[in-house]
């Protein structure tokens, strides 16, 4: 009777507050959660994790810039479409659950490819404290948590922090630049990353500069290897 009652309540709530797909805005069918079945079928999956590292275009983009073991992105970033809608809801419409959902879906794909055995710790790219306070959550933390749940690999948002707001050097004195005090990220728990294979995760990859800066800091502090995964890559 309890189950029947709860079902009746949820059906009634769905009539009053219909739920919509965060990717296409169509109303969700019973049993669908956040993303409709059509969108789930039609999302532009990269499937980079099925390619060798020489075939993988994302890995090639880091070549010569930073030593990356694996570079994956769940989706191809497409403007004015499903991917942009998902990311917009995740970052600006207070729907952190999208990050976790996509992390779980991607994590189970990576798990099938044996990726679980290749990583020791998942680390989300941190936000500067002011931005974190404004948004209330770090969208990359949510993606990391979803991946962690599916892959059964621990994640931590405590090992590295963002220490500067902007990468522009215009306001820095020449002396400050010379001293290299303008770095964006700083490892706060070096013992947690030492000799470990790190998967650094972020929401969107455009130029790759953020992942590169954050990854360099992890490598400089003794992680064994660095891999990268994002929700979407442009
Ligand atoms: Zn949809």
Coordinates of N, CA and C and ligand atoms in Angstrom, one line a residue:
X1 N 0.8 -1.2 0.0 CA 0.0 0.0 0.0 C 0.9 1.3 0.0
X2 N 2.0 1.2 0.8 CA 2.9 2.4 0.9 C 3.4 2.7 -0.5
X3 N 3.9 1.7 -1.3 CA 4.4 1.9 -2.6 C 3.4 2.5 -3.5
X4 N 2.2 2.0 -3.4 CA 1.1 2.5 -4.3 C 0.8 4.0 -4.0
X5 N 0.8 4.2 -2.7 CA 0.5 5.6 -2.2 C 1.6 6.6 -2.7
X6 N 2.8 6.2 -2.6 CA 3.9 7.0 -3.0 C 3.9 7.3 -4.5
X7 N 3.5 6.2 -5.2 CA 3.4 6.3 -6.7 C 2.3 7.3 -7.1
X8 N 1.2 7.2 -6.4 CA 0.1 8.1 -6.6 C 0.5 9.6 -6.4
X9 N 1.3 9.8 -5.3 CA 1.7 11.1 -4.9 C 2.7 11.6 -6.0
X10 N 3.6 10.8 -6.4 CA 4.6 11.2 -7.4 C 3.9 11.5 -8.8
X11 N 2.9 10.7 -9.1 CA 2.2 11.0 -10.4 C 1.4 12.3 -10.3
X12 N 0.9 12.6 -9.1 CA 0.2 13.8 -8.9 C 1.1 15.0 -9.0
X13 N 2.3 14.9 -8.3 CA 3.3 16.0 -8.4 C 3.7 16.2 -9.8
X14 N 3.9 15.1 -10.6 CA 4.3 15.3 -12.0 C 3.3 16.1 -12.8
X15 N 2.0 16.0 -12.4 CA 1.0 16.7 -13.1 C 1.1 18.2 -12.8
X16 N 1.4 18.5 -11.5 CA 1.4 19.8 -11.0 C 2.8 20.5 -11.4
X17 N 3.8 19.7 -11.1 CA 5.2 20.2 -11.5 C 5.8 19.3 -12.5
X18 N 5.5 19.4 -13.8 CA 6.1 18.5 -14.7 C 7.6 18.7 -14.8
X19 N 8.4 17.6 -15.0 CA 9.8 17.7 -15.0 C 10.2 17.7 -16.5
X20 N 11.3 18.5 -16.8 CA 11.7 18.7 -18.1 C 13.1 18.2 -18.3
X21 N 13.4 17.7 -19.5 CA 14.8 17.3 -19.8 C 15.7 18.5 -19.8
X22 N 16.9 18.4 -19.1 CA 17.8 19.5 -19.0 C 18.6 19.7 -20.3
X23 N 18.5 18.8 -21.3 CA 19.2 18.9 -22.5 C 18.3 19.5 -23.7
X24 N 17.0 19.1 -23.7 CA 16.1 19.5 -24.8 C 14.9 20.2 -24.3
X25 N 14.6 20.3 -23.0 CA 13.4 21.0 -22.4 C 12.1 20.3 -22.7
X26 N 12.1 19.1 -23.3 CA 10.9 18.4 -23.5 C 10.5 17.7 -22.1
X27 N 9.2 17.5 -21.9 CA 8.9 16.9 -20.6 C 9.3 15.5 -20.5
X28 N 9.7 15.1 -19.4 CA 10.3 13.7 -19.2 C 9.1 12.7 -19.0
X29 N 9.4 11.5 -19.5 CA 8.4 10.4 -19.4 C 8.6 9.8 -18.0
X30 N 7.7 9.0 -17.6 CA 7.8 8.3 -16.3 C 9.0 7.4 -16.3
X31 N 9.8 7.5 -15.3 CA 11.0 6.7 -15.2 C 12.3 7.4 -15.7
X32 N 12.1 8.5 -16.5 CA 13.3 9.2 -17.0 C 13.7 10.2 -15.9
X33 N 15.1 10.4 -15.8 CA 15.6 11.3 -14.8 C 16.6 12.3 -15.4
X34 N 16.2 13.5 -15.4 CA 17.0 14.7 -15.8 C 17.2 14.8 -17.3
X35 N 17.5 13.7 -17.9 CA 17.8 13.7 -19.4 C 16.9 12.6 -20.0
X36 N 16.2 13.0 -21.1 CA 15.2 12.1 -21.7 C 16.0 11.0 -22.5
X37 N 15.3 10.0 -22.9 CA 15.9 8.9 -23.6 C 16.4 9.3 -25.0
X38 N 15.6 10.1 -25.7 CA 16.1 10.6 -27.0 C 17.4 11.3 -26.9
X39 N 17.5 12.2 -25.9 CA 18.8 12.9 -25.8 C 19.9 12.0 -25.4
X40 N 19.6 11.0 -24.5 CA 20.6 10.1 -24.1 C 21.2 9.3 -25.3
X41 N 20.3 9.0 -26.3 CA 20.7 8.3 -27.5 C 21.5 9.2 -28.4
X42 N 21.1 10.5 -28.5 CA 21.6 11.4 -29.5 C 22.8 12.3 -29.0
X43 N 23.2 12.2 -27.7 CA 24.3 13.1 -27.3 C 25.5 12.7 -28.1
X44 N 26.4 13.7 -28.4 CA 27.6 13.5 -29.2 C 28.7 12.9 -28.4
X45 N 28.7 11.6 -28.2 CA 29.7 10.9 -27.4 C 31.0 10.9 -28.3
X46 N 32.1 11.2 -27.6 CA 33.4 11.2 -28.3 C 33.9 9.8 -28.5
X47 N 33.7 8.9 -27.5 CA 34.3 7.6 -27.5 C 35.8 7.5 -27.6
X48 N 36.5 8.6 -27.2 CA 37.9 8.7 -27.2 C 38.6 7.5 -26.4
X49 N 37.9 7.1 -25.4 CA 38.5 6.0 -24.6 C 38.6 4.7 -25.3
X50 N 37.9 4.6 -26.5 CA 38.0 3.4 -27.3 C 39.2 3.4 -28.3
X51 N 39.8 4.6 -28.4 CA 40.9 4.8 -29.3 C 42.3 4.6 -28.7
X52 N 43.3 4.3 -29.5 CA 44.6 4.3 -28.9 C 45.1 5.7 -28.7
X53 N 46.1 5.9 -27.9 CA 46.5 7.3 -27.6 C 47.0 8.0 -28.9
X54 N 47.6 7.3 -29.8 CA 48.0 8.0 -31.1 C 46.8 8.4 -31.9
X55 N 45.7 7.7 -31.8 CA 44.5 8.0 -32.6 C 43.7 9.1 -31.9
X56 N 43.8 9.2 -30.6 CA 43.0 10.1 -29.8 C 43.3 11.6 -30.0
X57 N 42.4 12.3 -30.7 CA 42.7 13.7 -31.0 C 42.9 14.6 -29.8
X58 N 42.2 14.2 -28.7 CA 42.4 15.0 -27.5 C 43.8 14.9 -26.9
X59 N 44.2 13.6 -26.8 CA 45.6 13.4 -26.3 C 46.6 14.1 -27.2
X60 N 46.4 14.1 -28.5 CA 47.3 14.8 -29.4 C 47.4 16.3 -29.1
X61 N 46.3 16.9 -28.7 CA 46.3 18.3 -28.4 C 47.2 18.7 -27.2
X62 N 47.5 17.7 -26.3 CA 48.3 18.0 -25.2 C 49.8 17.7 -25.5
X63 N 50.0 17.0 -26.6 CA 51.4 16.6 -26.9 C 52.3 17.8 -27.0
X64 N 53.4 17.7 -26.3 CA 54.4 18.8 -26.3 C 54.1 19.9 -25.3
X65 N 52.9 19.8 -24.7 CA 52.6 20.8 -23.7 C 52.7 20.3 -22.3
X66 N 52.2 19.1 -22.1 CA 52.2 18.4 -20.8 C 52.1 16.9 -21.0
X67 N 52.8 16.2 -20.1 CA 52.8 14.8 -20.2 C 51.5 14.2 -19.7
X68 N 50.6 13.7 -20.6 CA 49.3 13.2 -20.2 C 49.2 11.7 -20.6
X69 N 48.9 10.9 -19.7 CA 48.8 9.4 -19.9 C 47.5 9.1 -20.7
X70 N 46.4 9.6 -20.3 CA 45.1 9.4 -21.0 C 44.4 10.7 -21.0
X71 N 43.7 11.0 -22.2 CA 42.9 12.2 -22.2 C 41.6 11.9 -22.8
X72 N 40.5 12.0 -22.0 CA 39.2 11.7 -22.5 C 38.2 12.8 -22.3
X73 N 37.2 12.8 -23.1 CA 36.1 13.7 -22.9 C 34.8 12.9 -23.2
X74 N 33.8 13.0 -22.3 CA 32.6 12.3 -22.6 C 31.9 12.7 -23.8
X75 N 31.7 14.0 -24.0 CA 31.0 14.6 -25.1 C 31.8 15.6 -25.9
X76 N 31.3 15.8 -27.2 CA 31.9 16.9 -28.0 C 31.0 18.1 -27.7
X77 N 31.7 19.2 -27.4 CA 31.0 20.5 -27.1 C 30.3 21.0 -28.4
X78 N 29.0 21.1 -28.4 CA 28.3 21.7 -29.5 C 27.5 22.9 -29.0
X79 N 27.7 24.0 -29.6 CA 27.0 25.2 -29.2 C 25.5 25.1 -29.6
X80 N 24.7 25.8 -28.8 CA 23.3 25.9 -29.1 C 22.6 24.5 -29.3
X81 N 23.0 23.6 -28.5 CA 22.4 22.3 -28.6 C 22.3 21.6 -27.2
X82 N 22.1 20.3 -27.2 CA 21.9 19.6 -26.0 C 23.1 19.7 -25.0
X83 N 24.3 19.7 -25.5 CA 25.5 19.7 -24.6 C 25.6 21.1 -24.0
X84 N 25.4 22.2 -24.8 CA 25.4 23.5 -24.2 C 24.3 23.7 -23.1
X85 N 23.1 23.1 -23.4 CA 22.0 23.2 -22.4 C 22.4 22.5 -21.1
X86 N 22.9 21.3 -21.3 CA 23.3 20.6 -20.0 C 24.3 21.4 -19.2
X87 N 25.3 21.9 -19.9 CA 26.4 22.6 -19.2 C 25.9 23.9 -18.6
X88 N 25.0 24.5 -19.3 CA 24.4 25.8 -18.8 C 23.6 25.5 -17.5
X89 N 22.8 24.5 -17.5 CA 22.0 24.1 -16.3 C 22.9 23.7 -15.2
X90 N 24.0 23.0 -15.5 CA 24.9 22.5 -14.5 C 25.6 23.7 -13.8
X91 N 26.1 24.7 -14.7 CA 26.9 25.8 -14.1 C 26.1 27.0 -13.6
X92 N 25.0 27.3 -14.3 CA 24.4 28.6 -14.0 C 23.0 28.5 -13.6
X93 N 22.4 27.3 -13.6 CA 21.0 27.2 -13.2 C 20.8 26.3 -11.9
X94 N 21.9 26.2 -11.2 CA 21.8 25.5 -9.9 C 21.3 24.1 -10.0
X95 N 21.9 23.3 -11.0 CA 21.5 21.9 -11.1 C 22.8 21.0 -11.0
X96 N 23.4 21.0 -9.8 CA 24.7 20.2 -9.7 C 24.5 18.7 -10.0
X97 N 23.2 18.3 -9.8 CA 23.0 16.8 -10.0 C 23.3 16.3 -11.4
X98 N 23.3 17.3 -12.4 CA 23.6 16.9 -13.8 C 25.1 16.4 -13.8
X99 N 26.0 17.1 -13.1 CA 27.4 16.7 -13.1 C 27.6 15.3 -12.6
X100 N 26.8 15.0 -11.5 CA 27.0 13.7 -10.9 C 26.4 12.6 -11.9
X101 N 25.2 12.9 -12.5 CA 24.6 11.9 -13.4 C 25.6 11.6 -14.6
X102 N 26.1 12.7 -15.2 CA 27.0 12.5 -16.3 C 28.3 11.7 -15.9
X103 N 28.7 12.0 -14.7 CA 29.9 11.3 -14.2 C 29.6 9.8 -14.0
X104 N 28.4 9.5 -13.5 CA 28.1 8.1 -13.4 C 28.0 7.4 -14.7
X105 N 27.3 8.0 -15.6 CA 27.2 7.4 -17.0 C 28.5 7.2 -17.6
X106 N 29.4 8.2 -17.6 CA 30.7 8.1 -18.2 C 31.6 7.1 -17.4
X107 N 31.5 7.1 -16.1 CA 32.3 6.2 -15.3 C 31.9 4.8 -15.7
X108 N 30.7 4.5 -15.9 CA 30.3 3.1 -16.2 C 30.9 2.7 -17.6
X109 N 30.9 3.7 -18.5 CA 31.6 3.4 -19.9 C 33.1 3.1 -19.7
X110 N 33.7 4.0 -18.9 CA 35.2 3.8 -18.7 C 35.5 2.5 -17.9
X111 N 34.6 2.1 -17.0 CA 34.7 0.9 -16.3 C 34.7 -0.3 -17.2
X112 N 33.9 -0.3 -18.3 CA 33.8 -1.4 -19.2 C 35.1 -1.5 -20.0
X113 N 35.8 -0.4 -20.1 CA 37.1 -0.4 -20.9 C 38.3 -0.7 -20.0
X114 N 38.0 -1.1 -18.7 CA 39.1 -1.5 -17.8 C 39.9 -0.3 -17.2
X115 N 39.2 0.9 -17.3 CA 39.9 2.1 -16.8 C 40.1 2.2 -15.3
X116 N 39.3 1.4 -14.6 CA 39.3 1.4 -13.2 C 40.7 1.0 -12.6
X117 N 41.4 0.1 -13.4 CA 42.7 -0.3 -13.0 C 43.9 0.7 -13.2
X118 N 43.5 1.8 -13.9 CA 44.6 2.7 -14.4 C 44.7 4.0 -13.6
X119 N 43.8 4.1 -12.6 CA 43.7 5.4 -11.9 C 43.7 5.1 -10.4
X120 N 44.4 6.0 -9.6 CA 44.3 5.8 -8.1 C 43.5 6.9 -7.4
X121 N 43.4 8.1 -8.0 CA 42.7 9.2 -7.4 C 42.1 10.1 -8.4
X122 N 40.9 10.5 -8.2 CA 40.2 11.5 -9.1 C 40.3 12.9 -8.5
X123 N 40.7 13.9 -9.2 CA 40.9 15.2 -8.7 C 40.2 16.2 -9.6
X124 N 39.1 16.9 -9.1 CA 38.5 17.9 -9.9 C 39.3 19.2 -9.9
X125 N 39.3 19.9 -11.0 CA 39.9 21.2 -11.1 C 39.2 22.2 -10.1
X126 N 39.9 22.8 -9.2 CA 39.3 23.6 -8.2 C 38.8 25.0 -8.7
X127 N 37.8 25.5 -8.0 CA 37.4 26.9 -8.3 C 38.1 27.8 -7.3
X128 N 38.3 29.1 -7.7 CA 38.7 30.1 -6.8 C 37.6 30.3 -5.7
X129 N 38.0 30.5 -4.5 CA 37.0 30.5 -3.4 C 35.9 31.5 -3.6
X130 N 36.2 32.6 -4.3 CA 35.1 33.6 -4.5 C 34.0 33.1 -5.5
X131 N 34.5 32.4 -6.5 CA 33.6 31.8 -7.5 C 32.8 30.6 -6.8
X132 N 33.5 29.8 -6.0 CA 32.8 28.7 -5.3 C 31.7 29.2 -4.4
X133 N 32.0 30.3 -3.7 CA 31.0 30.9 -2.8 C 29.8 31.4 -3.6
X134 N 30.1 32.0 -4.7 CA 29.0 32.6 -5.5 C 28.1 31.5 -6.1
X135 N 28.7 30.4 -6.6 CA 27.9 29.4 -7.2 C 27.3 28.4 -6.2
X136 N 28.0 28.3 -5.1 CA 27.6 27.3 -4.1 C 28.1 25.9 -4.2
X137 N 28.7 25.6 -5.3 CA 29.2 24.3 -5.6 C 30.2 24.4 -6.7
X138 N 31.1 23.4 -6.8 CA 32.0 23.3 -7.9 C 31.5 22.2 -8.8
X139 N 31.1 22.6 -10.0 CA 30.5 21.6 -11.0 C 31.4 20.4 -11.3
X140 N 32.7 20.7 -11.2 CA 33.7 19.6 -11.5 C 33.8 18.6 -10.3
X141 N 33.5 19.1 -9.1 CA 33.4 18.1 -7.9 C 32.3 17.1 -8.2
X142 N 31.2 17.6 -8.8 CA 30.0 16.7 -9.0 C 30.3 15.7 -10.0
X143 N 31.0 16.1 -11.1 CA 31.4 15.1 -12.1 C 32.4 14.1 -11.5
X144 N 33.3 14.6 -10.7 CA 34.3 13.7 -10.0 C 33.6 12.7 -9.2
X145 N 32.6 13.1 -8.4 CA 31.9 12.2 -7.5 C 31.1 11.1 -8.3
X146 N 30.5 11.5 -9.4 CA 29.8 10.6 -10.2 C 30.8 9.5 -10.8
X147 N 31.9 10.0 -11.3 CA 32.9 9.1 -11.8 C 33.4 8.1 -10.7
X148 N 33.6 8.7 -9.6 CA 34.1 8.0 -8.4 C 33.2 6.9 -8.0
X149 N 31.9 7.2 -8.0 CA 30.9 6.2 -7.6 C 30.9 5.0 -8.6
X150 N 30.9 5.4 -9.9 CA 30.8 4.3 -11.0 C 32.1 3.5 -11.1
X151 N 33.2 4.1 -10.9 CA 34.5 3.4 -11.1 C 35.1 2.8 -9.8
X152 N 34.4 3.3 -8.7 CA 34.9 2.8 -7.3 C 36.4 3.2 -7.1
X153 N 36.7 4.5 -7.5 CA 38.0 5.0 -7.3 C 37.8 6.3 -6.4
X154 N 38.6 6.5 -5.3 CA 38.3 7.7 -4.5 C 38.6 9.0 -5.2
X155 N 37.9 10.1 -4.8 CA 38.1 11.4 -5.3 C 38.4 12.4 -4.2
X156 N 39.1 13.5 -4.5 CA 39.3 14.4 -3.4 C 39.4 15.8 -4.0
X157 N 38.7 16.8 -3.3 CA 38.8 18.2 -3.7 C 39.7 18.9 -2.8
X158 N 40.5 18.2 -2.0 CA 41.3 18.8 -1.0 C 42.8 18.9 -1.3
X159 N 43.2 18.2 -2.4 CA 44.6 18.1 -2.6 C 45.2 19.3 -3.3
X160 N 44.4 20.0 -4.1 CA 44.9 21.2 -4.8 C 43.9 22.3 -4.7
X161 N 44.4 23.5 -4.6 CA 43.4 24.6 -4.6 C 43.8 25.7 -5.6
X162 N 42.9 26.5 -6.0 CA 43.1 27.6 -6.8 C 43.5 28.8 -6.0
X163 N 44.7 29.4 -6.3 CA 45.2 30.5 -5.4 C 45.1 31.8 -6.0
X164 N 44.8 31.9 -7.3 CA 44.6 33.2 -7.9 C 43.4 33.2 -8.8
X165 N 42.7 34.4 -8.9 CA 41.5 34.4 -9.6 C 41.6 34.4 -11.1
X166 N 42.6 35.1 -11.6 CA 42.8 35.2 -13.1 C 44.2 34.9 -13.5
X167 N 44.3 34.5 -14.8 CA 45.6 34.2 -15.3 C 46.3 35.4 -15.9
X168 N 45.6 36.5 -16.0 CA 46.2 37.7 -16.6 C 47.3 38.2 -15.7
X169 N 48.4 38.6 -16.4 CA 49.5 39.1 -15.6 C 49.6 40.6 -15.6
X170 N 48.6 41.2 -16.2 CA 48.7 42.7 -16.4 C 48.8 43.4 -15.1
X171 N 48.2 42.9 -14.0 CA 48.3 43.7 -12.8 C 49.5 43.4 -11.9
X172 N 50.2 42.3 -12.4 CA 51.4 41.9 -11.6 C 52.6 42.8 -12.0
X173 N 53.4 43.0 -11.0 CA 54.7 43.7 -11.3 C 55.6 42.8 -12.0
X174 N 56.6 43.4 -12.7 CA 57.6 42.6 -13.4 C 58.3 41.7 -12.4
X175 N 58.5 42.2 -11.2 CA 59.2 41.5 -10.1 C 58.4 40.2 -9.7
X176 N 57.1 40.4 -9.6 CA 56.2 39.3 -9.2 C 56.2 38.2 -10.3
X177 N 56.2 38.7 -11.5 CA 56.3 37.7 -12.6 C 57.6 36.9 -12.6
X178 N 58.6 37.7 -12.4 CA 60.0 37.1 -12.3 C 60.1 36.0 -11.2
X179 N 59.4 36.3 -10.1 CA 59.4 35.4 -9.0 C 58.5 34.2 -9.1
X180 N 57.7 34.3 -10.2 CA 56.7 33.2 -10.5 C 55.7 33.1 -9.4
X181 N 55.2 34.2 -8.8 CA 54.2 34.1 -7.8 C 52.8 34.2 -8.4
X182 N 52.8 34.2 -9.7 CA 51.5 34.4 -10.4 C 50.8 33.0 -10.7
X183 N 51.3 32.0 -10.1 CA 50.7 30.7 -10.4 C 49.2 30.6 -10.0
X184 N 48.4 29.8 -10.7 CA 47.0 29.7 -10.5 C 46.6 28.6 -9.4
X185 N 47.4 27.6 -9.4 CA 47.0 26.4 -8.5 C 48.2 26.1 -7.6
X186 N 47.8 25.5 -6.4 CA 48.8 25.1 -5.5 C 48.4 23.8 -4.8
X187 N 49.3 22.8 -4.8 CA 49.0 21.6 -4.2 C 49.1 21.8 -2.7
X188 N 48.0 21.4 -2.0 CA 47.9 21.6 -0.5 C 48.2 20.3 0.3
X189 N 48.0 19.1 -0.4 CA 48.3 17.8 0.3 C 49.2 17.0 -0.6
X190 N 50.5 17.3 -0.7 CA 51.4 16.6 -1.6 C 51.5 15.1 -1.3
X191 N 51.3 14.8 0.0 CA 51.4 13.4 0.4 C 50.3 12.5 -0.2
X192 N 49.1 13.2 -0.5 CA 48.0 12.5 -1.1 C 48.1 12.1 -2.6
X193 N 49.0 12.9 -3.3 CA 49.2 12.6 -4.7 C 50.5 11.9 -5.1
X194 N 51.4 11.9 -4.1 CA 52.7 11.3 -4.4 C 52.6 9.9 -4.9
X195 N 53.3 9.6 -6.0 CA 53.3 8.3 -6.6 C 51.9 7.7 -6.9
X196 N 51.0 8.6 -7.1 CA 49.6 8.1 -7.4 C 49.3 8.5 -8.8
X197 N 48.5 7.7 -9.5 CA 48.0 8.0 -10.9 C 46.7 8.8 -10.7
X198 N 46.9 10.1 -11.2 CA 45.8 11.0 -11.0 C 44.9 11.2 -12.2
X199 N 43.6 11.2 -12.1 CA 42.7 11.6 -13.1 C 42.2 13.0 -12.8
X200 N 42.6 14.0 -13.5 CA 42.2 15.4 -13.3 C 40.9 15.6 -14.2
X201 N 39.9 16.1 -13.5 CA 38.6 16.3 -14.3 C 38.1 17.7 -14.2
X202 N 37.5 18.1 -15.4 CA 36.9 19.5 -15.5 C 35.6 19.4 -16.3
X203 N 34.9 20.5 -16.3 CA 33.6 20.4 -17.1 C 33.8 20.6 -18.6
X204 N 34.5 21.6 -19.0 CA 34.6 21.9 -20.4 C 36.1 22.1 -20.8
X205 N 36.5 21.5 -21.8 CA 37.9 21.8 -22.3 C 37.8 22.6 -23.6
X206 N 38.4 23.8 -23.6 CA 38.4 24.6 -24.8 C 39.9 24.7 -25.3
X207 N 40.7 25.6 -24.7 CA 42.1 25.6 -25.1 C 42.9 24.6 -24.4
X208 N 42.4 24.1 -23.2 CA 43.2 23.2 -22.4 C 44.1 23.8 -21.4
X209 N 44.1 25.2 -21.4 CA 45.1 25.9 -20.6 C 44.8 25.7 -19.1
X210 N 43.6 25.6 -18.7 CA 43.3 25.3 -17.3 C 43.8 24.0 -16.8
X211 N 43.5 22.9 -17.6 CA 43.9 21.6 -17.3 C 45.5 21.5 -17.3
X212 N 46.1 22.2 -18.2 CA 47.5 22.2 -18.3 C 48.1 22.9 -17.1
X213 N 47.6 24.0 -16.6 CA 48.2 24.7 -15.5 C 48.0 23.9 -14.2
X214 N 46.8 23.3 -14.1 CA 46.5 22.5 -12.9 C 47.3 21.2 -12.9
X215 N 47.4 20.6 -14.1 CA 48.1 19.3 -14.2 C 49.6 19.5 -14.0
X216 N 50.2 20.6 -14.4 CA 51.6 20.9 -14.2 C 51.9 20.9 -12.7
X217 N 51.0 21.5 -12.0 CA 51.2 21.6 -10.5 C 51.2 20.2 -9.9
X218 N 50.3 19.4 -10.3 CA 50.2 18.0 -9.8 C 51.5 17.2 -10.1
X219 N 51.9 17.4 -11.4 CA 53.1 16.6 -11.8 C 54.4 17.1 -11.1
X220 N 54.4 18.5 -10.9 CA 55.6 19.1 -10.1 C 55.6 18.6 -8.7
X221 N 54.5 18.1 -8.2 CA 54.4 17.7 -6.8 C 54.5 16.2 -6.6
X222 N 54.9 15.5 -7.7 CA 55.2 14.1 -7.6 C 54.2 13.1 -7.8
X223 N 53.1 13.4 -8.6 CA 52.1 12.4 -8.9 C 52.8 11.5 -9.9
X224 N 52.4 10.2 -9.9 CA 53.0 9.2 -10.8 C 52.7 9.4 -12.2
X225 N 51.4 9.7 -12.5 CA 51.0 10.0 -13.9 C 49.8 10.8 -13.8
X226 N 49.6 11.5 -14.9 CA 48.4 12.4 -15.0 C 47.5 12.0 -16.2
X227 N 46.2 11.9 -15.9 CA 45.3 11.7 -17.0 C 44.2 12.7 -16.9
X228 N 43.4 13.0 -17.9 CA 42.5 14.0 -18.0 C 41.1 13.5 -18.5
X229 N 40.1 14.0 -17.9 CA 38.7 13.7 -18.4 C 37.8 14.9 -18.2
X230 N 37.0 15.2 -19.2 CA 36.1 16.3 -19.1 C 34.7 15.9 -19.5
X231 N 33.7 16.7 -19.2 CA 32.3 16.4 -19.6 C 32.3 16.6 -21.1
X232 N 32.8 17.8 -21.6 CA 32.7 18.1 -23.0 C 34.0 18.8 -23.4
X233 N 34.4 18.5 -24.7 CA 35.6 19.2 -25.3 C 35.2 19.9 -26.6
X234 N 35.6 21.1 -26.7 CA 35.3 21.9 -27.9 C 36.3 21.5 -29.0
Ligands
LIG1 ZN1 15.9 15.6 -24.0

